[in-house]
Amino acid sequence: MARMTCPAYSSVLTINLGAIAANYRVIAGQVSPARCAAVVKADAYGLGIGKVAPVLRDAGCTSFFVAHLSEAIVLREVIGPDGDIFVLNGIDPGCEDLCAARGFVPVLNSASQVTRWRDAARAQGRALTAALQIDSGMSRLGITPGMAADLARDSDFATDVALRLLMTHLACADQPSDPTNARQRESFLSVRRLFPDMPASIANSGGAFLAPGFGLDLVRPGIALYGVAPNECTEGLRPVVRLDARILQIREIDAGTGVGYGLDYIALDRRRLATIAIGYADGWPRSLGGAGAAWFSGKRLPIVGRVSMDSLTIDISALPPEAVAEGGFVELIGPSQSLEDVARDAGTIAYEILTRLGPRHERLYVGDDHPGASSSGARP
Ligand SMILES: *Cc1c(COP(=O)(O)O)cnc(C)c1O
């Protein structure tokens, strides 16, 4: 491990690009004959859009989703001229001409977005490409089924907007047995009937692993590409990330000694501790203070006391004294502790852990041809 690292960094985030490509193929196979897009918003869920998007393109992906126009601009640089780029948040006021000039496909989410996009189209004297989101029951983004029906009847709408995709988003795809999924699908399909032959999309990662009826024409997985199972129906995904942090200091403390801010932890007996170089500024949640752990050689090393900005302290009493040394690494995410484990201990979801890891880790991008890469997503 240490031989791989730049000494200027104290933690290493290893990202297996081969596993991302493999996960794309697994999902694409799962949803076929629907086409499989890729959601790469938020810097490809924190893993680096510049590295991740070309891998997905080379795996056969031709439709990409980002959240913001600024992300679309970066993505176009990264993947080159081919492939559709959909902007999930739609179009902010004043950005219509930029979005149209670059050829991005905004997802129109509200009456005002529809109106502004149509105004821009008329001003330019041409139909502008867009996707249309229907709110099928999540009450987040999208126009009502009633408004969609009005647009379907409005013959000028097709003159203004070259509609490419009708879509909706599931509120409960992480719960396959939730009846909301089928209800949203029915609501969405009733709108789709009003737009004959229009490609349609319901499914995020969770939806991709629901019954086949959720695939329709295009699925939009994000988190599953990055190795996290969206629900219990998921099979065949490989872990993508591994996170290791360096030991800054090792010490022994006597019974009664407190540790960290607020001295939240008081040792009941003599303990061996290691302070490691990861904290909440590295995206390691403060809520893991007294709750989470690091791992070494199959041993769980509990976090004692609060998580600081740049460090936290773990109890290494379970290890033989010579097992670890200052400068060595312990595992935070990897074969011993999955992203989902960390999220559960922190009281959050894997999405949040992943997207907050941030820029302070050394990033090692490995592929399947890398000597240390293995099918278990193991260490570099
Ligand atoms: C983020 C997002 C997705 C991807 O969701 P995952 O759960 O990560 O697969 C798909 N569709 C929309 C509208 C989204 O906002």
mmCIF file of C-alpha atoms and ligand atoms in Angstrom:
data_model
loop_
_atom_site.group_PDB
_atom_site.id
_atom_site.type_symbol
_atom_site.label_atom_id
_atom_site.label_comp_id
_atom_site.label_asym_id
_atom_site.label_seq_id
_atom_site.Cartn_x
_atom_site.Cartn_y
_atom_site.Cartn_z
ATOM 1 C CA MET A 1 0.000 0.000 0.000
ATOM 2 C CA ALA A 2 2.531 2.589 1.125
ATOM 3 C CA ARG A 3 4.670 2.090 -1.961
ATOM 4 C CA MET A 4 1.768 3.393 -4.075
ATOM 5 C CA THR A 5 1.295 6.654 -2.256
ATOM 6 C CA CYS A 6 2.568 10.169 -2.586
ATOM 7 C CA PRO A 7 4.059 11.133 0.790
ATOM 8 C CA ALA A 8 2.421 14.556 0.588
ATOM 9 C CA TYR A 9 -0.983 12.964 1.256
ATOM 10 C CA SER A 10 -2.122 11.323 4.470
ATOM 11 C CA SER A 11 -5.012 9.348 3.083
ATOM 12 C CA VAL A 12 -5.605 7.431 -0.114
ATOM 13 C CA LEU A 13 -8.883 7.081 -2.003
ATOM 14 C CA THR A 14 -8.568 4.207 -4.454
ATOM 15 C CA ILE A 15 -11.121 4.222 -7.258
ATOM 16 C CA ASN A 16 -11.461 1.108 -9.389
ATOM 17 C CA LEU A 17 -12.460 2.296 -12.848
ATOM 18 C CA GLY A 18 -12.627 -1.288 -14.072
ATOM 19 C CA ALA A 19 -15.299 -1.978 -11.473
ATOM 20 C CA ILE A 20 -17.291 1.059 -12.668
ATOM 21 C CA ALA A 21 -17.183 -0.267 -16.255
ATOM 22 C CA ALA A 22 -18.172 -3.735 -15.021
ATOM 23 C CA ASN A 23 -21.076 -2.283 -13.012
ATOM 24 C CA TYR A 24 -22.262 -0.368 -16.070
ATOM 25 C CA ARG A 25 -22.334 -3.635 -18.042
ATOM 26 C CA VAL A 26 -24.182 -5.446 -15.247
ATOM 27 C CA ILE A 27 -26.892 -2.780 -15.100
ATOM 28 C CA ALA A 28 -27.115 -2.519 -18.902
ATOM 29 C CA GLY A 29 -27.586 -6.295 -19.062
ATOM 30 C CA GLN A 30 -30.166 -6.181 -16.301
ATOM 31 C CA VAL A 31 -32.358 -3.582 -18.035
ATOM 32 C CA SER A 32 -31.908 -4.622 -21.670
ATOM 33 C CA PRO A 33 -33.588 -3.965 -24.089
ATOM 34 C CA ALA A 34 -33.896 -0.588 -22.369
ATOM 35 C CA ARG A 35 -30.822 1.553 -22.916
ATOM 36 C CA CYS A 36 -28.595 2.373 -19.970
ATOM 37 C CA ALA A 37 -27.570 5.981 -19.321
ATOM 38 C CA ALA A 38 -25.156 7.123 -16.598
ATOM 39 C CA VAL A 39 -25.724 9.746 -13.921
ATOM 40 C CA VAL A 40 -22.471 11.600 -13.311
ATOM 41 C CA LYS A 41 -23.728 14.633 -11.370
ATOM 42 C CA ALA A 42 -21.762 15.945 -8.391
ATOM 43 C CA ASP A 43 -18.408 15.106 -10.011
ATOM 44 C CA ALA A 44 -19.526 11.529 -10.656
ATOM 45 C CA TYR A 45 -20.701 11.172 -7.058
ATOM 46 C CA GLY A 46 -17.404 12.590 -5.849
ATOM 47 C CA LEU A 47 -15.214 10.147 -7.731
ATOM 48 C CA GLY A 48 -14.008 12.504 -10.487
ATOM 49 C CA ILE A 49 -16.032 13.098 -13.643
ATOM 50 C CA GLY A 50 -12.864 13.547 -15.688
ATOM 51 C CA LYS A 51 -11.823 9.958 -15.026
ATOM 52 C CA VAL A 52 -15.204 8.291 -14.660
ATOM 53 C CA ALA A 53 -17.156 9.636 -17.654
ATOM 54 C CA PRO A 54 -14.675 8.479 -20.340
ATOM 55 C CA VAL A 55 -14.720 4.985 -18.826
ATOM 56 C CA LEU A 56 -18.526 4.906 -19.062
ATOM 57 C CA ARG A 57 -18.407 6.246 -22.616
ATOM 58 C CA ASP A 58 -15.922 3.515 -23.549
ATOM 59 C CA ALA A 59 -18.207 0.935 -21.904
ATOM 60 C CA GLY A 60 -20.907 1.962 -24.391
ATOM 61 C CA CYS A 61 -22.832 4.702 -22.600
ATOM 62 C CA THR A 62 -24.218 7.391 -24.926
ATOM 63 C CA SER A 63 -26.558 9.291 -22.565
ATOM 64 C CA PHE A 64 -25.293 11.153 -19.522
ATOM 65 C CA PHE A 65 -27.150 13.013 -16.807
ATOM 66 C CA VAL A 66 -25.767 15.860 -14.690
ATOM 67 C CA ALA A 67 -27.627 18.170 -12.321
ATOM 68 C CA HIS A 68 -26.221 21.580 -13.276
ATOM 69 C CA LEU A 69 -25.416 23.394 -16.501
ATOM 70 C CA SER A 70 -21.879 23.987 -15.189
ATOM 71 C CA GLU A 71 -21.460 20.210 -14.867
ATOM 72 C CA ALA A 72 -22.684 19.749 -18.426
ATOM 73 C CA ILE A 73 -20.024 22.140 -19.709
ATOM 74 C CA VAL A 74 -17.277 20.192 -17.929
ATOM 75 C CA LEU A 75 -18.694 16.864 -19.077
ATOM 76 C CA ARG A 76 -18.697 17.901 -22.752
ATOM 77 C CA GLU A 77 -14.976 18.692 -22.485
ATOM 78 C CA VAL A 78 -14.401 15.310 -20.908
ATOM 79 C CA ILE A 79 -16.347 12.999 -23.227
ATOM 80 C CA GLY A 80 -15.890 14.846 -26.513
ATOM 81 C CA PRO A 81 -18.516 15.711 -29.113
ATOM 82 C CA ASP A 82 -20.650 12.547 -29.042
ATOM 83 C CA GLY A 83 -23.307 11.540 -26.534
ATOM 84 C CA ASP A 84 -26.349 13.308 -25.118
ATOM 85 C CA ILE A 85 -25.974 15.400 -21.969
ATOM 86 C CA PHE A 86 -29.187 15.872 -19.978
ATOM 87 C CA VAL A 87 -29.342 18.550 -17.268
ATOM 88 C CA LEU A 88 -31.587 17.251 -14.478
ATOM 89 C CA ASN A 89 -32.227 20.569 -12.738
ATOM 90 C CA GLY A 90 -33.422 22.032 -16.004
ATOM 91 C CA ILE A 91 -32.752 25.578 -16.962
ATOM 92 C CA ASP A 92 -32.083 28.566 -14.701
ATOM 93 C CA PRO A 93 -33.396 31.969 -15.806
ATOM 94 C CA GLY A 94 -30.893 33.666 -18.104
ATOM 95 C CA CYS A 95 -29.089 30.446 -19.080
ATOM 96 C CA GLU A 96 -31.393 29.463 -21.939
ATOM 97 C CA ASP A 97 -29.197 30.698 -24.798
ATOM 98 C CA LEU A 98 -26.013 29.193 -23.368
ATOM 99 C CA CYS A 99 -27.726 25.844 -22.832
ATOM 100 C CA ALA A 100 -29.213 25.867 -26.334
ATOM 101 C CA ALA A 101 -25.977 26.965 -28.010
ATOM 102 C CA ARG A 102 -24.072 24.093 -26.406
ATOM 103 C CA GLY A 103 -26.698 21.555 -27.391
ATOM 104 C CA PHE A 104 -27.404 20.285 -23.894
ATOM 105 C CA VAL A 105 -30.795 18.743 -23.176
ATOM 106 C CA PRO A 106 -32.450 20.449 -20.198
ATOM 107 C CA VAL A 107 -34.989 18.442 -18.243
ATOM 108 C CA LEU A 108 -37.942 20.836 -18.063
ATOM 109 C CA ASN A 109 -39.308 20.515 -14.552
ATOM 110 C CA SER A 110 -41.826 23.285 -14.080
ATOM 111 C CA ALA A 111 -44.313 25.448 -15.929
ATOM 112 C CA SER A 112 -41.867 28.345 -15.848
ATOM 113 C CA GLN A 113 -39.009 26.250 -17.247
ATOM 114 C CA VAL A 114 -41.285 25.121 -20.090
ATOM 115 C CA THR A 115 -42.338 28.698 -20.804
ATOM 116 C CA ARG A 116 -38.797 30.074 -20.785
ATOM 117 C CA TRP A 117 -37.520 27.289 -23.027
ATOM 118 C CA ARG A 118 -40.358 27.901 -25.499
ATOM 119 C CA ASP A 119 -39.657 31.659 -25.433
ATOM 120 C CA ALA A 120 -35.995 30.979 -26.185
ATOM 121 C CA ALA A 121 -36.973 28.684 -29.045
ATOM 122 C CA ARG A 122 -39.223 31.327 -30.613
ATOM 123 C CA ALA A 123 -36.552 33.993 -30.198
ATOM 124 C CA GLN A 124 -34.113 31.733 -32.033
ATOM 125 C CA GLY A 125 -36.668 30.681 -34.626
ATOM 126 C CA ARG A 126 -36.047 26.973 -34.153
ATOM 127 C CA ALA A 127 -37.242 24.050 -32.050
ATOM 128 C CA LEU A 128 -35.043 23.460 -29.006
ATOM 129 C CA THR A 129 -34.321 19.992 -27.678
ATOM 130 C CA ALA A 130 -35.521 19.076 -24.185
ATOM 131 C CA ALA A 131 -36.672 16.338 -21.876
ATOM 132 C CA LEU A 132 -39.867 16.733 -19.875
ATOM 133 C CA GLN A 133 -40.189 15.589 -16.289
ATOM 134 C CA ILE A 134 -43.592 14.539 -14.971
ATOM 135 C CA ASP A 135 -44.255 14.560 -11.242
ATOM 136 C CA SER A 136 -45.789 11.130 -10.763
ATOM 137 C CA GLY A 137 -46.044 11.478 -7.016
ATOM 138 C CA MET A 138 -42.725 12.516 -5.440
ATOM 139 C CA SER A 139 -43.564 16.252 -5.273
ATOM 140 C CA ARG A 140 -39.975 17.259 -5.954
ATOM 141 C CA LEU A 141 -39.559 18.279 -9.575
ATOM 142 C CA GLY A 142 -41.723 17.902 -12.661
ATOM 143 C CA ILE A 143 -44.929 19.226 -14.129
ATOM 144 C CA THR A 144 -48.297 17.782 -13.174
ATOM 145 C CA PRO A 145 -49.912 15.114 -15.349
ATOM 146 C CA GLY A 146 -52.641 17.676 -16.073
ATOM 147 C CA MET A 147 -50.171 20.212 -17.419
ATOM 148 C CA ALA A 148 -48.492 17.498 -19.481
ATOM 149 C CA ALA A 149 -51.870 16.687 -21.001
ATOM 150 C CA ASP A 150 -52.301 20.349 -21.932
ATOM 151 C CA LEU A 151 -48.899 20.358 -23.651
ATOM 152 C CA ALA A 152 -49.751 17.158 -25.522
ATOM 153 C CA ARG A 153 -52.838 18.926 -26.935
ATOM 154 C CA ASP A 154 -50.963 22.140 -27.735
ATOM 155 C CA SER A 155 -49.785 21.817 -31.350
ATOM 156 C CA ASP A 156 -47.412 24.778 -30.943
ATOM 157 C CA PHE A 157 -45.528 22.899 -28.230
ATOM 158 C CA ALA A 158 -44.001 20.511 -30.771
ATOM 159 C CA THR A 159 -42.978 23.496 -32.905
ATOM 160 C CA ASP A 160 -41.145 25.077 -29.975
ATOM 161 C CA VAL A 161 -39.711 22.023 -28.268
ATOM 162 C CA ALA A 162 -38.102 19.004 -29.906
ATOM 163 C CA LEU A 163 -38.978 16.598 -27.132
ATOM 164 C CA ARG A 164 -36.455 13.799 -26.707
ATOM 165 C CA LEU A 165 -37.476 12.104 -23.481
ATOM 166 C CA LEU A 166 -40.378 11.918 -21.073
ATOM 167 C CA MET A 167 -39.226 11.072 -17.563
ATOM 168 C CA THR A 168 -40.201 10.782 -13.945
ATOM 169 C CA HIS A 169 -38.422 9.834 -10.722
ATOM 170 C CA LEU A 170 -39.316 7.225 -8.109
ATOM 171 C CA ALA A 171 -39.600 8.185 -4.440
ATOM 172 C CA CYS A 172 -39.303 4.658 -3.019
ATOM 173 C CA ALA A 173 -37.154 2.629 -5.440
ATOM 174 C CA ASP A 174 -34.960 1.579 -2.506
ATOM 175 C CA GLN A 175 -38.015 -0.283 -1.150
ATOM 176 C CA PRO A 176 -39.066 -2.758 -3.876
ATOM 177 C CA SER A 177 -42.210 -3.817 -2.018
ATOM 178 C CA ASP A 178 -43.496 -0.270 -1.573
ATOM 179 C CA PRO A 179 -46.753 0.119 -3.555
ATOM 180 C CA THR A 180 -45.741 3.701 -4.366
ATOM 181 C CA ASN A 181 -43.486 2.333 -7.138
ATOM 182 C CA ALA A 182 -46.358 0.781 -9.092
ATOM 183 C CA ARG A 183 -48.585 3.811 -8.413
ATOM 184 C CA GLN A 184 -45.996 6.218 -9.810
ATOM 185 C CA ARG A 185 -45.473 3.968 -12.820
ATOM 186 C CA GLU A 186 -49.207 3.920 -13.590
ATOM 187 C CA SER A 187 -49.448 7.687 -13.235
ATOM 188 C CA PHE A 188 -46.449 8.163 -15.534
ATOM 189 C CA LEU A 189 -47.661 5.697 -18.159
ATOM 190 C CA SER A 190 -51.002 7.491 -18.358
ATOM 191 C CA VAL A 191 -49.094 10.628 -19.405
ATOM 192 C CA ARG A 192 -46.821 8.735 -21.758
ATOM 193 C CA ARG A 193 -49.844 7.520 -23.750
ATOM 194 C CA LEU A 194 -50.466 11.157 -24.679
ATOM 195 C CA PHE A 195 -47.012 11.378 -26.331
ATOM 196 C CA PRO A 196 -46.978 8.449 -28.779
ATOM 197 C CA ASP A 197 -43.555 6.954 -29.549
ATOM 198 C CA MET A 198 -41.794 9.302 -27.137
ATOM 199 C CA PRO A 199 -38.856 7.574 -25.348
ATOM 200 C CA ALA A 200 -39.579 7.317 -21.633
ATOM 201 C CA SER A 201 -37.564 6.831 -18.456
ATOM 202 C CA ILE A 202 -38.563 6.037 -14.875
ATOM 203 C CA ALA A 203 -35.727 4.159 -13.253
ATOM 204 C CA ASN A 204 -32.735 5.289 -11.219
ATOM 205 C CA SER A 205 -30.438 2.572 -9.796
ATOM 206 C CA GLY A 206 -33.150 1.239 -7.525
ATOM 207 C CA GLY A 207 -35.656 1.235 -10.370
ATOM 208 C CA ALA A 208 -33.217 -0.673 -12.584
ATOM 209 C CA PHE A 209 -33.417 -3.607 -10.171
ATOM 210 C CA LEU A 210 -37.204 -3.539 -9.760
ATOM 211 C CA ALA A 211 -39.509 -5.578 -12.009
ATOM 212 C CA PRO A 212 -38.704 -5.346 -15.750
ATOM 213 C CA GLY A 213 -41.678 -3.014 -16.306
ATOM 214 C CA PHE A 214 -39.684 -0.139 -14.836
ATOM 215 C CA GLY A 215 -36.997 -0.141 -17.542
ATOM 216 C CA LEU A 216 -39.059 1.427 -20.354
ATOM 217 C CA ASP A 217 -36.666 2.957 -22.916
ATOM 218 C CA LEU A 218 -33.877 4.400 -20.784
ATOM 219 C CA VAL A 219 -32.654 3.846 -17.212
ATOM 220 C CA ARG A 220 -30.678 6.431 -15.258
ATOM 221 C CA PRO A 221 -28.425 4.711 -12.716
ATOM 222 C CA GLY A 222 -26.039 6.671 -10.531
ATOM 223 C CA ILE A 223 -25.131 5.052 -7.226
ATOM 224 C CA ALA A 224 -25.120 1.487 -8.589
ATOM 225 C CA LEU A 225 -22.368 2.418 -11.053
ATOM 226 C CA TYR A 226 -20.274 3.384 -8.049
ATOM 227 C CA GLY A 227 -20.712 0.004 -6.401
ATOM 228 C CA VAL A 228 -23.538 0.611 -3.938
ATOM 229 C CA ALA A 229 -26.537 -1.739 -4.042
ATOM 230 C CA PRO A 230 -29.652 0.465 -4.227
ATOM 231 C CA ASN A 231 -32.031 -2.181 -2.836
ATOM 232 C CA GLU A 232 -32.258 -5.838 -1.837
ATOM 233 C CA CYS A 233 -33.050 -6.960 -5.400
ATOM 234 C CA THR A 234 -29.590 -5.887 -6.538
ATOM 235 C CA GLU A 235 -27.066 -8.456 -7.711
ATOM 236 C CA GLY A 236 -23.659 -8.528 -9.304
ATOM 237 C CA LEU A 237 -22.243 -5.083 -8.506
ATOM 238 C CA ARG A 238 -18.607 -4.680 -7.523
ATOM 239 C CA PRO A 239 -17.267 -2.254 -4.926
ATOM 240 C CA VAL A 240 -15.513 0.721 -6.477
ATOM 241 C CA VAL A 241 -13.877 2.681 -3.674
ATOM 242 C CA ARG A 242 -11.370 2.000 -0.992
ATOM 243 C CA LEU A 243 -10.203 4.543 1.586
ATOM 244 C CA ASP A 244 -7.128 4.236 3.801
ATOM 245 C CA ALA A 245 -5.654 6.783 6.195
ATOM 246 C CA ARG A 246 -2.272 7.088 7.787
ATOM 247 C CA ILE A 247 -1.475 6.656 11.468
ATOM 248 C CA LEU A 248 -0.068 9.928 12.831
ATOM 249 C CA GLN A 249 0.658 8.860 16.379
ATOM 250 C CA ILE A 250 0.403 5.821 18.661
ATOM 251 C CA ARG A 251 0.139 6.092 22.446
ATOM 252 C CA GLU A 252 -0.918 4.175 25.536
ATOM 253 C CA ILE A 253 -3.267 5.759 28.035
ATOM 254 C CA ASP A 254 -4.121 4.776 31.597
ATOM 255 C CA ALA A 255 -7.559 4.138 33.042
ATOM 256 C CA GLY A 256 -9.392 7.408 33.625
ATOM 257 C CA THR A 257 -7.714 9.278 30.764
ATOM 258 C CA GLY A 258 -9.968 11.285 28.416
ATOM 259 C CA VAL A 259 -9.626 11.460 24.628
ATOM 260 C CA GLY A 260 -10.359 14.226 22.120
ATOM 261 C CA TYR A 261 -12.567 17.344 22.223
ATOM 262 C CA GLY A 262 -14.781 17.435 25.280
ATOM 263 C CA LEU A 263 -12.978 14.334 26.564
ATOM 264 C CA ASP A 264 -16.046 12.470 25.386
ATOM 265 C CA TYR A 265 -14.317 9.133 25.830
ATOM 266 C CA ILE A 266 -12.744 8.133 29.142
ATOM 267 C CA ALA A 267 -10.697 4.933 29.191
ATOM 268 C CA LEU A 268 -11.921 2.321 31.700
ATOM 269 C CA ASP A 269 -8.590 0.539 31.649
ATOM 270 C CA ARG A 270 -5.190 0.840 30.008
ATOM 271 C CA ARG A 271 -5.683 1.263 26.225
ATOM 272 C CA ARG A 272 -3.532 1.579 23.129
ATOM 273 C CA LEU A 273 -4.661 4.333 20.799
ATOM 274 C CA ALA A 274 -3.756 5.548 17.333
ATOM 275 C CA THR A 275 -4.590 8.986 16.001
ATOM 276 C CA ILE A 276 -5.161 8.817 12.262
ATOM 277 C CA ALA A 277 -5.144 11.475 9.569
ATOM 278 C CA ILE A 278 -8.781 11.736 8.608
ATOM 279 C CA GLY A 279 -11.473 14.029 9.964
ATOM 280 C CA TYR A 280 -14.686 15.719 9.062
ATOM 281 C CA ALA A 281 -12.876 18.048 6.615
ATOM 282 C CA ASP A 282 -12.097 14.875 4.665
ATOM 283 C CA GLY A 283 -15.757 13.935 4.551
ATOM 284 C CA TRP A 284 -15.556 11.549 7.490
ATOM 285 C CA PRO A 285 -18.769 12.326 9.397
ATOM 286 C CA ARG A 286 -18.590 13.723 12.927
ATOM 287 C CA SER A 287 -21.503 11.437 13.740
ATOM 288 C CA LEU A 288 -19.019 8.520 13.643
ATOM 289 C CA GLY A 289 -17.433 9.754 16.884
ATOM 290 C CA GLY A 290 -17.940 6.918 19.367
ATOM 291 C CA ALA A 291 -19.884 4.988 16.710
ATOM 292 C CA GLY A 292 -17.671 4.109 13.743
ATOM 293 C CA ALA A 293 -14.426 2.224 13.309
ATOM 294 C CA ALA A 294 -11.328 1.703 11.229
ATOM 295 C CA TRP A 295 -10.062 -1.766 10.350
ATOM 296 C CA PHE A 296 -6.718 -3.479 10.157
ATOM 297 C CA SER A 297 -6.021 -7.083 9.336
ATOM 298 C CA GLY A 298 -9.595 -8.186 10.020
ATOM 299 C CA LYS A 299 -9.795 -6.388 13.371
ATOM 300 C CA ARG A 300 -12.351 -3.683 14.115
ATOM 301 C CA LEU A 301 -10.699 -0.642 15.715
ATOM 302 C CA PRO A 302 -13.427 1.550 17.241
ATOM 303 C CA ILE A 303 -13.326 5.337 16.995
ATOM 304 C CA VAL A 304 -12.978 6.762 20.502
ATOM 305 C CA GLY A 305 -14.059 10.319 21.278
ATOM 306 C CA ARG A 306 -15.112 12.922 18.770
ATOM 307 C CA VAL A 307 -14.025 13.187 15.142
ATOM 308 C CA SER A 308 -11.841 16.310 14.706
ATOM 309 C CA MET A 309 -11.410 18.332 11.527
ATOM 310 C CA ASP A 310 -8.186 16.609 10.435
ATOM 311 C CA SER A 311 -7.911 13.557 12.642
ATOM 312 C CA LEU A 312 -9.665 11.034 14.811
ATOM 313 C CA THR A 313 -8.512 8.521 17.371
ATOM 314 C CA ILE A 314 -9.056 4.774 17.297
ATOM 315 C CA ASP A 315 -8.547 2.080 19.908
ATOM 316 C CA ILE A 316 -5.940 -0.377 18.615
ATOM 317 C CA SER A 317 -5.718 -2.471 21.780
ATOM 318 C CA ALA A 318 -7.067 -5.467 19.816
ATOM 319 C CA LEU A 319 -3.907 -5.540 17.668
ATOM 320 C CA PRO A 320 -0.577 -7.052 18.649
ATOM 321 C CA PRO A 321 1.803 -4.209 19.600
ATOM 322 C CA GLU A 322 3.993 -4.581 16.518
ATOM 323 C CA ALA A 323 1.076 -4.848 14.032
ATOM 324 C CA VAL A 324 0.919 -1.175 13.124
ATOM 325 C CA ALA A 325 3.337 1.746 13.290
ATOM 326 C CA GLU A 326 3.189 5.494 12.843
ATOM 327 C CA GLY A 327 3.087 6.228 9.108
ATOM 328 C CA GLY A 328 1.227 3.000 8.382
ATOM 329 C CA PHE A 329 -2.325 2.838 7.039
ATOM 330 C CA VAL A 330 -5.641 1.596 8.373
ATOM 331 C CA GLU A 331 -8.729 0.850 6.298
ATOM 332 C CA LEU A 332 -11.780 3.123 6.459
ATOM 333 C CA ILE A 333 -13.667 1.800 3.422
ATOM 334 C CA GLY A 334 -12.760 -1.495 1.788
ATOM 335 C CA PRO A 335 -13.139 -5.259 2.108
ATOM 336 C CA SER A 336 -13.644 -5.086 5.895
ATOM 337 C CA GLN A 337 -16.032 -2.142 5.972
ATOM 338 C CA SER A 338 -18.265 -1.214 3.037
ATOM 339 C CA LEU A 339 -19.563 2.235 2.190
ATOM 340 C CA GLU A 340 -22.969 0.992 3.316
ATOM 341 C CA ASP A 341 -21.507 -0.036 6.702
ATOM 342 C CA VAL A 342 -20.019 3.422 7.167
ATOM 343 C CA ALA A 343 -23.271 5.106 6.146
ATOM 344 C CA ARG A 344 -25.293 2.989 8.569
ATOM 345 C CA ASP A 345 -22.938 3.740 11.483
ATOM 346 C CA ALA A 346 -23.077 7.454 10.607
ATOM 347 C CA GLY A 347 -26.877 7.475 10.381
ATOM 348 C CA THR A 348 -26.865 8.475 6.728
ATOM 349 C CA ILE A 349 -26.817 6.975 3.220
ATOM 350 C CA ALA A 350 -23.876 5.861 1.087
ATOM 351 C CA TYR A 351 -24.627 8.674 -1.394
ATOM 352 C CA GLU A 352 -23.768 11.272 1.223
ATOM 353 C CA ILE A 353 -20.554 9.576 2.349
ATOM 354 C CA LEU A 354 -19.385 9.210 -1.257
ATOM 355 C CA THR A 355 -20.168 12.734 -2.451
ATOM 356 C CA ARG A 356 -18.488 14.352 0.570
ATOM 357 C CA LEU A 357 -15.120 12.600 0.519
ATOM 358 C CA GLY A 358 -13.621 15.732 -0.999
ATOM 359 C CA PRO A 359 -10.242 16.752 -2.399
ATOM 360 C CA ARG A 360 -7.836 16.046 0.467
ATOM 361 C CA HIS A 361 -7.283 12.364 -0.292
ATOM 362 C CA GLU A 362 -4.671 11.198 -2.738
ATOM 363 C CA ARG A 363 -6.648 9.627 -5.566
ATOM 364 C CA LEU A 364 -5.417 6.414 -7.066
ATOM 365 C CA TYR A 365 -7.331 5.354 -10.145
ATOM 366 C CA VAL A 366 -6.875 1.686 -10.867
ATOM 367 C CA GLY A 367 -8.320 -0.581 -13.534
ATOM 368 C CA ASP A 368 -8.814 -4.282 -13.821
ATOM 369 C CA ASP A 369 -5.390 -4.624 -15.402
ATOM 370 C CA HIS A 370 -3.832 -3.116 -12.300
ATOM 371 C CA PRO A 371 -1.716 -5.716 -10.452
ATOM 372 C CA GLY A 372 -3.504 -5.251 -7.132
ATOM 373 C CA ALA A 373 -7.042 -4.918 -8.475
ATOM 374 C CA SER A 374 -9.226 -7.927 -7.821
ATOM 375 C CA SER A 375 -12.837 -8.931 -8.234
ATOM 376 C CA SER A 376 -13.528 -8.139 -4.606
ATOM 377 C CA GLY A 377 -12.550 -4.524 -5.157
ATOM 378 C CA ALA A 378 -9.550 -5.113 -2.988
ATOM 379 C CA ARG A 379 -6.562 -2.952 -2.187
ATOM 380 C CA PRO A 380 -4.487 -1.353 -4.932
HETATM 381 C C1 LIG B 1 -29.648 11.448 -9.044
HETATM 382 C C2 LIG B 1 -30.726 11.014 -9.949
HETATM 383 C C3 LIG B 1 -30.676 9.730 -10.535
HETATM 384 C C4 LIG B 1 -29.669 8.691 -10.127
HETATM 385 O O1 LIG B 1 -30.095 8.144 -8.902
HETATM 386 P P1 LIG B 1 -29.382 6.897 -8.215
HETATM 387 O O2 LIG B 1 -30.263 6.562 -7.069
HETATM 388 O O3 LIG B 1 -28.032 7.381 -7.800
HETATM 389 O O4 LIG B 1 -29.295 5.823 -9.227
HETATM 390 C C5 LIG B 1 -31.628 9.428 -11.502
HETATM 391 N N1 LIG B 1 -32.610 10.308 -11.830
HETATM 392 C C6 LIG B 1 -32.710 11.528 -11.245
HETATM 393 C C7 LIG B 1 -33.816 12.431 -11.626
HETATM 394 C C8 LIG B 1 -31.790 11.905 -10.271
HETATM 395 O O5 LIG B 1 -31.903 13.098 -9.671
#
